[in-house]
Coordinates of C-alpha atoms in Angstrom, one line a residue:
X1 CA 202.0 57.7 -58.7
X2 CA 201.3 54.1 -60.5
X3 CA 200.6 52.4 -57.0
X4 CA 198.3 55.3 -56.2
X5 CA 196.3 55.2 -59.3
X6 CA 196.4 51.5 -59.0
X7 CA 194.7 51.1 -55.9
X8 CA 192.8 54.3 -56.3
X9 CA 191.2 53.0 -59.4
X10 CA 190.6 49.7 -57.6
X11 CA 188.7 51.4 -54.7
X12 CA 186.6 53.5 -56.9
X13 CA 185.8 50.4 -59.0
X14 CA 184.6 48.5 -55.7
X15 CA 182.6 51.5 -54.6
X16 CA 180.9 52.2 -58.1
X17 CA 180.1 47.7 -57.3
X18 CA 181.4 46.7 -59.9
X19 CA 181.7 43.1 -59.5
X20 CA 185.5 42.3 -57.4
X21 CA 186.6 40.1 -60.8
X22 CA 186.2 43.0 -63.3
X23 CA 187.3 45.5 -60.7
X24 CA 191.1 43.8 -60.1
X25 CA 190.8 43.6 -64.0
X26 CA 190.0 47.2 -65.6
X27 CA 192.3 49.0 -62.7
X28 CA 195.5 46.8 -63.7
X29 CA 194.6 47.4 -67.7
X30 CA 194.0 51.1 -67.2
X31 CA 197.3 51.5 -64.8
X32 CA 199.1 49.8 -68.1
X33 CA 197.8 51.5 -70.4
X34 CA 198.3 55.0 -69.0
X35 CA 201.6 54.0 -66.7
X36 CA 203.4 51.4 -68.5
X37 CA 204.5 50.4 -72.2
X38 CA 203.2 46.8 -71.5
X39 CA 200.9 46.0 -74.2
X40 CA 197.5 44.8 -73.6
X41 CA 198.8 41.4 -75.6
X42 CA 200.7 40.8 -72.7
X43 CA 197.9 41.0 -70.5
X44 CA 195.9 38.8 -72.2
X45 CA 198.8 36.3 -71.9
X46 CA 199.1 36.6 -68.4
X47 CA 195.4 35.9 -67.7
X48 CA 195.6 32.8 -69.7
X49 CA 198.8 32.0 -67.8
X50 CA 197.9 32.0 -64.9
X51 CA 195.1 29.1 -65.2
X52 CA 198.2 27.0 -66.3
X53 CA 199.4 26.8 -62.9
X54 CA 199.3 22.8 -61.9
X55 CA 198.4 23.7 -57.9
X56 CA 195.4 25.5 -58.9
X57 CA 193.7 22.9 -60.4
X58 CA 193.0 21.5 -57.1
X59 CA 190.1 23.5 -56.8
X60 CA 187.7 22.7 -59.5
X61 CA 188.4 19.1 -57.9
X62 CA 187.3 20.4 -54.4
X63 CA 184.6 22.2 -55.4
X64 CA 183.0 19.1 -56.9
X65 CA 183.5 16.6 -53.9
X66 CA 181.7 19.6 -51.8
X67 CA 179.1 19.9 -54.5
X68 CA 178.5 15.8 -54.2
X69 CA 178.7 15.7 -50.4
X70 CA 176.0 18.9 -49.8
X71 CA 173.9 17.0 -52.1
X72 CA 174.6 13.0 -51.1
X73 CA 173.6 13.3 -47.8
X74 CA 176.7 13.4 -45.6
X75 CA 176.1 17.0 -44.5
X76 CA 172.8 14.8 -42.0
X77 CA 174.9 12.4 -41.0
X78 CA 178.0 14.3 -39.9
X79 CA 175.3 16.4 -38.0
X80 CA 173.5 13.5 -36.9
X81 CA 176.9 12.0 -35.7
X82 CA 178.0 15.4 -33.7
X83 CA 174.6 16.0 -31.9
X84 CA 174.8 12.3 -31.1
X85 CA 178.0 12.9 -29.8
X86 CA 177.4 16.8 -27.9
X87 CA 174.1 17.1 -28.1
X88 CA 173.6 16.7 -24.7
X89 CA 176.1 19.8 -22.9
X90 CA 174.9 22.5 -22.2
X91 CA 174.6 24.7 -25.5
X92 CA 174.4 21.0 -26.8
X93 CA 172.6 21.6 -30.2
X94 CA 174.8 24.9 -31.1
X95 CA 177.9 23.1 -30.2
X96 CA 177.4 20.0 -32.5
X97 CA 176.7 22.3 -35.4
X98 CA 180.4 23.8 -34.9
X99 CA 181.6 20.2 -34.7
X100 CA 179.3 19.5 -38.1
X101 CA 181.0 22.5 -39.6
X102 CA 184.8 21.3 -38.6
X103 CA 184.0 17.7 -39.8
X104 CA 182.1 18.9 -42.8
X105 CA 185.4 21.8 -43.6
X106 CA 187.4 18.6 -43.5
X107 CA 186.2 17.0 -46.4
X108 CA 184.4 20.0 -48.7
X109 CA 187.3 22.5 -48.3
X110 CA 184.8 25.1 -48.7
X111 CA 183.5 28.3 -46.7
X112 CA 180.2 28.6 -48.1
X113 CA 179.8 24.6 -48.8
X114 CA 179.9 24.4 -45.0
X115 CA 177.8 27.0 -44.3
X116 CA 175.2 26.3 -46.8
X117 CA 175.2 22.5 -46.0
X118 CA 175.1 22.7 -42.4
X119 CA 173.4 25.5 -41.8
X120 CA 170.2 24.7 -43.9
X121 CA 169.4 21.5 -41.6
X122 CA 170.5 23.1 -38.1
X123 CA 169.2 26.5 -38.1
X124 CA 165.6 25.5 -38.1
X125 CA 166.4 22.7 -35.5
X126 CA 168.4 25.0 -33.3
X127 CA 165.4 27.3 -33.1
X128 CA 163.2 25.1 -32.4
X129 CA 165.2 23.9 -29.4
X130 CA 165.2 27.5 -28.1
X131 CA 168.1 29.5 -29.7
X132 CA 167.1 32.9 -31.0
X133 CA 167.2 32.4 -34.6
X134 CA 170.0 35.2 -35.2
X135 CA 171.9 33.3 -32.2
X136 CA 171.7 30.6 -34.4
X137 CA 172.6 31.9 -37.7
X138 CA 175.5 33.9 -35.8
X139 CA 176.4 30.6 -34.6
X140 CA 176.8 28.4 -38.5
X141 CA 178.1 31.8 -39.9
X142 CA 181.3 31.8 -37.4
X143 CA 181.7 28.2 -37.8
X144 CA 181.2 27.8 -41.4
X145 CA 184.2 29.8 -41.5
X146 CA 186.7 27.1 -40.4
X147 CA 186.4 25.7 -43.9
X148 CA 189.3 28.0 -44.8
X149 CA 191.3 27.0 -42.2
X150 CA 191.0 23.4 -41.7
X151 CA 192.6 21.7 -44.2
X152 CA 191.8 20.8 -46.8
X153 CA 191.6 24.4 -48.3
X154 CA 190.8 25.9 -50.8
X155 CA 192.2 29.3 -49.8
X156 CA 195.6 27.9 -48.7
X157 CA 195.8 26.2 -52.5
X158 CA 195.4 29.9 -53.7
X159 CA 198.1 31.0 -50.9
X160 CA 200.4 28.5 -51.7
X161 CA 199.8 29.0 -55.8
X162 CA 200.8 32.7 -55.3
X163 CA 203.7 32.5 -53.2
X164 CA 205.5 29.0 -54.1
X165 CA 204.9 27.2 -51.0
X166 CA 204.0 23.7 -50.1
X167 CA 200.2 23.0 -49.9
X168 CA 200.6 20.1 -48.2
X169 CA 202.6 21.4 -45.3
X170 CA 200.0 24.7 -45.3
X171 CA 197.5 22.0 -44.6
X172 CA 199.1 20.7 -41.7
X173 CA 200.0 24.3 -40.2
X174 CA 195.9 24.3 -40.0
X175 CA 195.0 21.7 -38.3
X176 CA 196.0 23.0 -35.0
X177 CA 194.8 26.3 -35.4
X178 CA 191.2 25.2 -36.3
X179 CA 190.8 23.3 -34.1
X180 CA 191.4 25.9 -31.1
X181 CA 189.3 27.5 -33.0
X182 CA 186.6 25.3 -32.9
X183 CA 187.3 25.1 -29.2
X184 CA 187.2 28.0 -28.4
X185 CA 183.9 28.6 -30.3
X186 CA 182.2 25.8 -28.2
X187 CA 183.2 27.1 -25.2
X188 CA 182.0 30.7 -25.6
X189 CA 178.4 28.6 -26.7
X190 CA 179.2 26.8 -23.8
X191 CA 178.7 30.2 -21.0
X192 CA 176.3 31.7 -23.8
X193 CA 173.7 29.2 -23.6
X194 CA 174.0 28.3 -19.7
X195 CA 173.4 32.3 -19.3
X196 CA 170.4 32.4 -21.8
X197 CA 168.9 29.2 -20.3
X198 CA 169.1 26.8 -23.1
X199 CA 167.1 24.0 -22.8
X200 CA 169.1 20.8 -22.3
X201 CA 168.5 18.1 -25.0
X202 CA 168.3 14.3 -23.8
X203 CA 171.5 12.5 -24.1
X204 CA 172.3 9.8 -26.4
X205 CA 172.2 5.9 -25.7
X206 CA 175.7 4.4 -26.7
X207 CA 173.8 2.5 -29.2
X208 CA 172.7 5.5 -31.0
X209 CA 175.8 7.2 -30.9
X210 CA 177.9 4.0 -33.0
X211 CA 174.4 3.8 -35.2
X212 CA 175.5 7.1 -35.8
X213 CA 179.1 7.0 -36.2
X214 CA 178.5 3.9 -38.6
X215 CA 176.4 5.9 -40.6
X216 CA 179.2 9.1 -40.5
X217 CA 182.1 6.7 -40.5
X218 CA 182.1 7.0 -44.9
X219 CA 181.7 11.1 -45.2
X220 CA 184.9 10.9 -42.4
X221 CA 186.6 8.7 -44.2
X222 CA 187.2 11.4 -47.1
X223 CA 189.4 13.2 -44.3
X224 CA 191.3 10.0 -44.0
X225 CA 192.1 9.5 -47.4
X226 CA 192.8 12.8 -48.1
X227 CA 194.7 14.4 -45.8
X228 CA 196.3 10.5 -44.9
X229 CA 197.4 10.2 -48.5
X230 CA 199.1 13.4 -48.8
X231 CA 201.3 13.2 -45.5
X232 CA 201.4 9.4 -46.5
X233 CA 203.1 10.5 -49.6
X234 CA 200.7 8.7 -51.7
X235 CA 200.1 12.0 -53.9
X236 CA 199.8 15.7 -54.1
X237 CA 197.4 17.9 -52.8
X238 CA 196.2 18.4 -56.4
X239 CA 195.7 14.6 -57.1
X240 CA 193.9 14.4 -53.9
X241 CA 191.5 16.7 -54.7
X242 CA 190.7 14.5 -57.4
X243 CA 190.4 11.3 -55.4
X244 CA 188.1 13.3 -53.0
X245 CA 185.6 14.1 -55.9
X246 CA 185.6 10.7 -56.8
X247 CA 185.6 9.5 -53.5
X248 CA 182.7 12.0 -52.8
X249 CA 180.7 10.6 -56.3
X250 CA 181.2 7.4 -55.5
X251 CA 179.4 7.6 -51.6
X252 CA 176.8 9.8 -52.9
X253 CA 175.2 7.4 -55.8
X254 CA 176.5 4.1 -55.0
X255 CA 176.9 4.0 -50.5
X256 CA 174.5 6.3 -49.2
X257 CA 172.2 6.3 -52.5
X258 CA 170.8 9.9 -51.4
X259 CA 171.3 11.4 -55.3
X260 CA 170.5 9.7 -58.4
X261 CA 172.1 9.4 -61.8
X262 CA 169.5 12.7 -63.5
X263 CA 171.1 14.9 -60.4
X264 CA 174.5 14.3 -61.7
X265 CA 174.8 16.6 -64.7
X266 CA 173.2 19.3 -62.1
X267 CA 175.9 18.9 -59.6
X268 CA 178.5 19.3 -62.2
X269 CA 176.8 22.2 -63.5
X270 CA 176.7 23.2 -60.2
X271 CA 180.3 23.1 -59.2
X272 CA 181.1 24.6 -62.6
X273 CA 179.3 28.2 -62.0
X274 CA 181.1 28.2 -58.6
X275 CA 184.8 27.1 -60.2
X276 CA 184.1 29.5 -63.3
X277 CA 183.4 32.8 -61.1
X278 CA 186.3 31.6 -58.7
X279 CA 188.9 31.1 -61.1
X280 CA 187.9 34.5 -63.1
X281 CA 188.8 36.3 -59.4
X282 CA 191.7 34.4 -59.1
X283 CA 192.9 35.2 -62.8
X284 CA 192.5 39.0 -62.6
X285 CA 194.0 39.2 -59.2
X286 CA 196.7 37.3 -60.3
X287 CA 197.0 40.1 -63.4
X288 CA 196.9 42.7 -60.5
X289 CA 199.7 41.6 -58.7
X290 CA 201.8 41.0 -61.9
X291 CA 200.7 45.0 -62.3
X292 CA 202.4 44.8 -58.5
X293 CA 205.4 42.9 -59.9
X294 CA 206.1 44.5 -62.5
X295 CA 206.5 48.0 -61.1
X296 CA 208.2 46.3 -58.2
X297 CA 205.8 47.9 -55.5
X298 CA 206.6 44.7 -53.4
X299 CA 210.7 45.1 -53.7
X300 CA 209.9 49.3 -52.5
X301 CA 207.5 48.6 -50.2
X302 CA 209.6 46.1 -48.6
X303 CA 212.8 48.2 -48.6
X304 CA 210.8 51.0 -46.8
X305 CA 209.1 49.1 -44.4
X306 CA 212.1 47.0 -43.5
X307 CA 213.8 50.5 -43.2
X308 CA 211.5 52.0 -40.8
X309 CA 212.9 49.4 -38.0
X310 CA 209.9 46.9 -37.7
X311 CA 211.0 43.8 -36.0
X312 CA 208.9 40.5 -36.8
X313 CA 205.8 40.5 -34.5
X314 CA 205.0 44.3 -35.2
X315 CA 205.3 43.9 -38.6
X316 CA 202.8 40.9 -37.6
X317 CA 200.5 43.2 -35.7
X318 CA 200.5 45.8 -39.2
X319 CA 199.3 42.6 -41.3
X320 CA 196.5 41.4 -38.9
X321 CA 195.5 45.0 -39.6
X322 CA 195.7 45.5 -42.8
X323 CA 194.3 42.3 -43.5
X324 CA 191.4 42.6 -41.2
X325 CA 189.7 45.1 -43.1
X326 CA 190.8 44.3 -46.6
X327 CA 188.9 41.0 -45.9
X328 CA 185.8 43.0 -44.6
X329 CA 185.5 44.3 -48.8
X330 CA 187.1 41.7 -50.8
X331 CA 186.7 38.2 -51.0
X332 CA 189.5 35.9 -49.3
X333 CA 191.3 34.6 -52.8
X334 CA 191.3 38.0 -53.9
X335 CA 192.7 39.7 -50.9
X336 CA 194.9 36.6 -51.1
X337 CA 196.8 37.0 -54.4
X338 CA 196.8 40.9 -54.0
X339 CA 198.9 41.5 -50.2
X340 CA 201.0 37.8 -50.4
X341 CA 203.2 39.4 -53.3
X342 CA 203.4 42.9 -51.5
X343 CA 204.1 40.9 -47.9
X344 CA 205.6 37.8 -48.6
X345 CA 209.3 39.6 -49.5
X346 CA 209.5 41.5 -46.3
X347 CA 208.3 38.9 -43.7
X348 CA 211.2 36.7 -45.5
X349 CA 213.6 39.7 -45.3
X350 CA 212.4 39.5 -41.1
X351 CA 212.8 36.0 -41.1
X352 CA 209.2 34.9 -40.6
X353 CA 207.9 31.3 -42.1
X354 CA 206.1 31.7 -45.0
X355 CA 203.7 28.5 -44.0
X356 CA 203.3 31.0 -40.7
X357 CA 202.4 33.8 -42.4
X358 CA 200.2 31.7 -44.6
X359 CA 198.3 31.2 -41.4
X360 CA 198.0 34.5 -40.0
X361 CA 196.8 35.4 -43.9
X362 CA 194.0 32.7 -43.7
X363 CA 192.9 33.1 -40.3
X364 CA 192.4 37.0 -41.0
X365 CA 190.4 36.6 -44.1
X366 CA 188.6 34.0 -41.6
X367 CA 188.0 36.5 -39.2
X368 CA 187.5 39.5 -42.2

């Protein structure tokens, strides 16, 4: 009866819109205080809690090297690199921007940094070269999406803060995996664009191609020092985050000069409204699934489902479902830090990786 009026009250919350922060909120304070003899004290406890936790203050840090890379001008010179580079296949100007969004995912960390930075420079030029405009938007909004997946993440930081798990080894499960994606992505362009009769764009000279690699070679740098740092063992994935926001400052006023000194407090107020509304989801899903804990819905849910028979890869298959549509209503950190505590004990019970599952997780709230 608690689980059912959890979720029930969740749903009905999210269909009424109330905002997904206030919804994961009022449905675990109302499932206490008519299910439980918690005291709202403790609630209030375990919201401030849960910003305590040291993993989670990568993001704040990510968010602001994103917020000084859309605005310092390395979003146009990754693209300017990748067209230089693809421009001139077949589907040319559609498969750079996927390559702009996996290069740009590499050093923002963010979904929607990636698709608002790339996407407001190549949209208009993709149309302009012939691609139907919703081709085009179709095209950044798939794409975009990588930023989740390639590391560094700001979803797999959430992932890993809920369940425990190394961030930097979730990083590295990624890598693979986006890449296909990407591939795969570019190929599909690929047969899209030779069937809609793209025009071809003309190709590159070699010496227009390094200009633009030299002019890249700083924003791809950020991938080097952060991701080479953490498998180097210089620091964690938290203190990277931090180098990439300084790293990130630093190019933006002082290499590229595209932002000035008055755009600074802007940027910062920028990335805090994004970090703020972020970190409120992640603090009342994180009350939820203490609400989940705490009546041990995980532990019963596990015990059933490991009693029905399942073996690994169906169990799998159930997930990609489950997921797939919870990500179609919630957004990914939420989903997140709602299912990993209900999931998480029975693929360990089936002996699945939790850096696998991690994966699957990610690439379905990609996909959702």
């Amino acid at each position: 009866m608690t689980t059912l009026f959890l979720f029930v009250a969740l749903f009905v919350f999210l269909l009424l819109g109330v905002p997904i922060a206030f919804s994961l909120g009022l449905s675990s304070i109302l499932t206490i205080l008519f299910f439980t003899s918690d005291s709202l004290s403790s609630m209030a406890l375990k919201l401030f809690d849960t910003m305590h936790h040291y993993t989670l203050l990568a993001i704040p840090f990510f968010i602001l090297a994103s917020a000084f890379l859309t605005t310092g001008g390395v979003a146009k010179r990754l693209i300017r690199f990748a067209i230089a580079a693809v421009g001139h296949l077949t589907g040319g100007m559609a498969i750079a921007a996927v390559l702009a969004c996996m290069l740009f995912a590499a050093v923002s960390g963010s979904s929607p940094a990636t698709v608002a930075a790339i996407g407001s420079i190549v949209i208009g030029a993709m149309v302009k070269g012939g691609y139907p405009q919703k081709y085009a938007a179709g095209i950044i909004c798939n794409a975009g999406t990588l930023g989740i997946l390639i590391p560094p993440s700001i979803v797999m930081v959430v992932y890993a803060a809920a369940t425990e798990q190394s961030v930097g080894q979730l990083f590295m499960a990624g890598v693979i995996p986006g890449i296909l994606l990407g591939l795969m992505l570019a190929i599909a362009i690929f047969f899209s664009a030779h069937k809609m009769k793209i025009p071809l764009q003309a190709k590159a000279s070699l010496r227009e191609l390094l200009t633009a690699a030299r002019d890249a070679i700083w924003g791809l740098g950020l991938i080097i020092v952060v991701l080479g740092g953490i498998y180097g063992g210089l620091f964690t994935a938290t203190e990277a985050a931090a180098v990439a926001a300084v790293y990130a400052f630093v190019i933006a006023l002082f290499v590229h000069r595209d932002m000035r000194f008055r755009e600074v407090p802007r940027v910062f107020a920028d990335a805090g409204k994004v970090t703020v509304m972020l970190l409120f989801i992640i603090a009342n899903a994180m009350m939820f699934a203490h609400v989940l804990t705490t009546e041990r819905i995980p532990q019963v849910m596990a015990e059933t489902i490991v009693g029905w028979g399942l073996s690994a890869w169906q169990f799998l298959i159930v997930v990609n479902i489950l997921l797939l549509i919870a990500g179609n209503f919630m957004e990914p950190s939420s989903v997140l830090l709602i299912m990993a505590p209900i999931l998480f004990p029975i693929a360990v019970q089936l002996g699945i990786d939790p850096i696998h599952l991690g994966i699957i997780m990610v690439v379905n709230m990609e996909i959702g």
